[in-house]
C-alpha positions as a printed NumPy array, in Angstrom:
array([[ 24.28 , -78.84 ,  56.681],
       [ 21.498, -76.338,  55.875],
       [ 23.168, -73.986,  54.273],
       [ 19.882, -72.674,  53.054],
       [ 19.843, -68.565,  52.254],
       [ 18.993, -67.654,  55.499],
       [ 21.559, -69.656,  57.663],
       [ 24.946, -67.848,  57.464],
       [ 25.211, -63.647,  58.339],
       [ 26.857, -63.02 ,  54.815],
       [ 23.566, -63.204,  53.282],
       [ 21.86 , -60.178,  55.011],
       [ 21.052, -57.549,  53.601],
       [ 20.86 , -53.788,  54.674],
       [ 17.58 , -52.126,  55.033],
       [ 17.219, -48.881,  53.028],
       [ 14.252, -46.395,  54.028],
       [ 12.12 , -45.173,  51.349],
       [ 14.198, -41.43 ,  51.606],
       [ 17.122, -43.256,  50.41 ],
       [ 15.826, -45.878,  47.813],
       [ 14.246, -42.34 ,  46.476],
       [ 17.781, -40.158,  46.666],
       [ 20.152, -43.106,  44.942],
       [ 17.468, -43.376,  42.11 ],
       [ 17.801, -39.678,  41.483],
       [ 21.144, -39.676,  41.599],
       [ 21.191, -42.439,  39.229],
       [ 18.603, -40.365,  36.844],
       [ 20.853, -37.625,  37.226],
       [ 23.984, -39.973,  35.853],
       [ 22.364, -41.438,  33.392],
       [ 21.198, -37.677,  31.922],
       [ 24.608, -36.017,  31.661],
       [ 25.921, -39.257,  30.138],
       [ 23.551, -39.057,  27.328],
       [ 23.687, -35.19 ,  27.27 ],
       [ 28.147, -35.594,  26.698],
       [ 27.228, -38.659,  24.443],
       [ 25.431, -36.246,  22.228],
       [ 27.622, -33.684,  22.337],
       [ 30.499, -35.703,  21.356],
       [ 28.241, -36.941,  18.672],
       [ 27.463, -33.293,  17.508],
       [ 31.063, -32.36 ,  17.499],
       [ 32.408, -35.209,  15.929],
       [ 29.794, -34.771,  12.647],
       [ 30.944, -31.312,  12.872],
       [ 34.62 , -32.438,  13.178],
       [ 33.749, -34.489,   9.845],
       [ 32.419, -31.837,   7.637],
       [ 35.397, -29.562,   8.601],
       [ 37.178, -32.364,   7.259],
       [ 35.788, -32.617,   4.043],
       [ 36.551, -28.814,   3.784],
       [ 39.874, -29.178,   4.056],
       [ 40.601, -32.188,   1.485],
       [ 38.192, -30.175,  -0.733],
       [ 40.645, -27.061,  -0.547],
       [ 43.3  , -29.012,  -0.767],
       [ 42.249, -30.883,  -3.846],
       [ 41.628, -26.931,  -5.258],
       [ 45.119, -26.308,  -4.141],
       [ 47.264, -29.066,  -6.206],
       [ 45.382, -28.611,  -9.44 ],
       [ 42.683, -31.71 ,  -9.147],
       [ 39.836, -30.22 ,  -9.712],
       [ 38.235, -29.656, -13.452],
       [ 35.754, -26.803, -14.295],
       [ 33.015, -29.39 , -14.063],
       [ 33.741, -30.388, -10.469],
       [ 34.746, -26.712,  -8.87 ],
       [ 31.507, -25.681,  -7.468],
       [ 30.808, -28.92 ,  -6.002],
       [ 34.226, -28.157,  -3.752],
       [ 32.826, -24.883,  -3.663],
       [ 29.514, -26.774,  -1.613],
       [ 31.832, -28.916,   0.101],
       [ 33.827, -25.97 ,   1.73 ],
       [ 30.746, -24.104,   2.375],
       [ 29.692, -27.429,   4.553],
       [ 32.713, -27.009,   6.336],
       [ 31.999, -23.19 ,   7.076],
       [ 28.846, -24.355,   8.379],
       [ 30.567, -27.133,  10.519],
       [ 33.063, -24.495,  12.041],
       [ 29.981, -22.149,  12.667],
       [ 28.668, -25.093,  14.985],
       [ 31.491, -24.115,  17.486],
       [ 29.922, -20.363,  17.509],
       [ 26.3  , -21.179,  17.839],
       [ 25.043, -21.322,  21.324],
       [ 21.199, -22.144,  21.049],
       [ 21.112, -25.303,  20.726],
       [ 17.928, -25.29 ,  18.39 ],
       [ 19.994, -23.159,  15.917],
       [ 22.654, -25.393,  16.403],
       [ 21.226, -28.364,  15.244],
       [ 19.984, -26.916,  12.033],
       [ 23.2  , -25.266,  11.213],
       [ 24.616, -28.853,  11.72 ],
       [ 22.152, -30.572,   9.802],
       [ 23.064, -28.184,   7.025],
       [ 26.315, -28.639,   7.389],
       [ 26.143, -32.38 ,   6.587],
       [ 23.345, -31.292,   3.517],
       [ 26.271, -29.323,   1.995],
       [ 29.043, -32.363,   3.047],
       [ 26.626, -34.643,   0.951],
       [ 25.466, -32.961,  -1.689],
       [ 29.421, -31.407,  -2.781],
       [ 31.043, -34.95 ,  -2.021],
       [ 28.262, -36.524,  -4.203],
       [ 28.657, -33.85 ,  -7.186],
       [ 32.402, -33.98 ,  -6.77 ],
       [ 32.237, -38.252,  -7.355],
       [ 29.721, -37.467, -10.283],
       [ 31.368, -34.932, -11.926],
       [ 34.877, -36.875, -11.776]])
């Protein structure tokens, strides 16, 4: 009728030596690290992804007439964001990388913006 936490042999736990407390906390550090590292290359990719994107509906809005004198170089900027988007793929610093992205999305921005104003 105890059946305090020490009374029954399910409750026992397994001594672990400092060496392997030590090792399975690396390992988990290790984990954790290429988790965030693919987390933020997905993330990388899929802003890149995005800007390619906006190339392509700004060609294609070149391509079927929609665009007015006014609003051409702002697809012009918005292509140019997707150039830089694709050149992501090419770049293997990742230093340069990051600031080709970043103006990649500049470019995405600033054309979609001046293609909404213009219209």
């Amino acid at each position: 009728m105890s059946g305090g936490r020490g009374s029954g042999s399910r409750n026992t736990r397994r001594q672990v030596s400092d060496e392997e407390r030590a090792a399975a906390a690396q390992d988990y550090r290790e984990s954790v690290g290429r988790l965030q590292h693919t987390a933020y290359r997905n993330l990388r990719q899929t802003i890149a992804y995005a800007t390619i994107f906006v190339a392509v509906v700004a060609t294609w809005m070149l391509f079927i007439g929609q665009a007015t004198p006014t609003s051409i170089p702002w697809y012009a900027v918005s292509i140019l964001s997707g150039a830089f988007g694709l050149a992501t793929c090419f770049v293997r610093e990742s230093r340069p990388r990051l600031y080709v992205l970043a103006a990649a999305v500049v470019l995405a921005v600033v054309g979609v913006t001046g293609v909404f104003l213009s219209d």
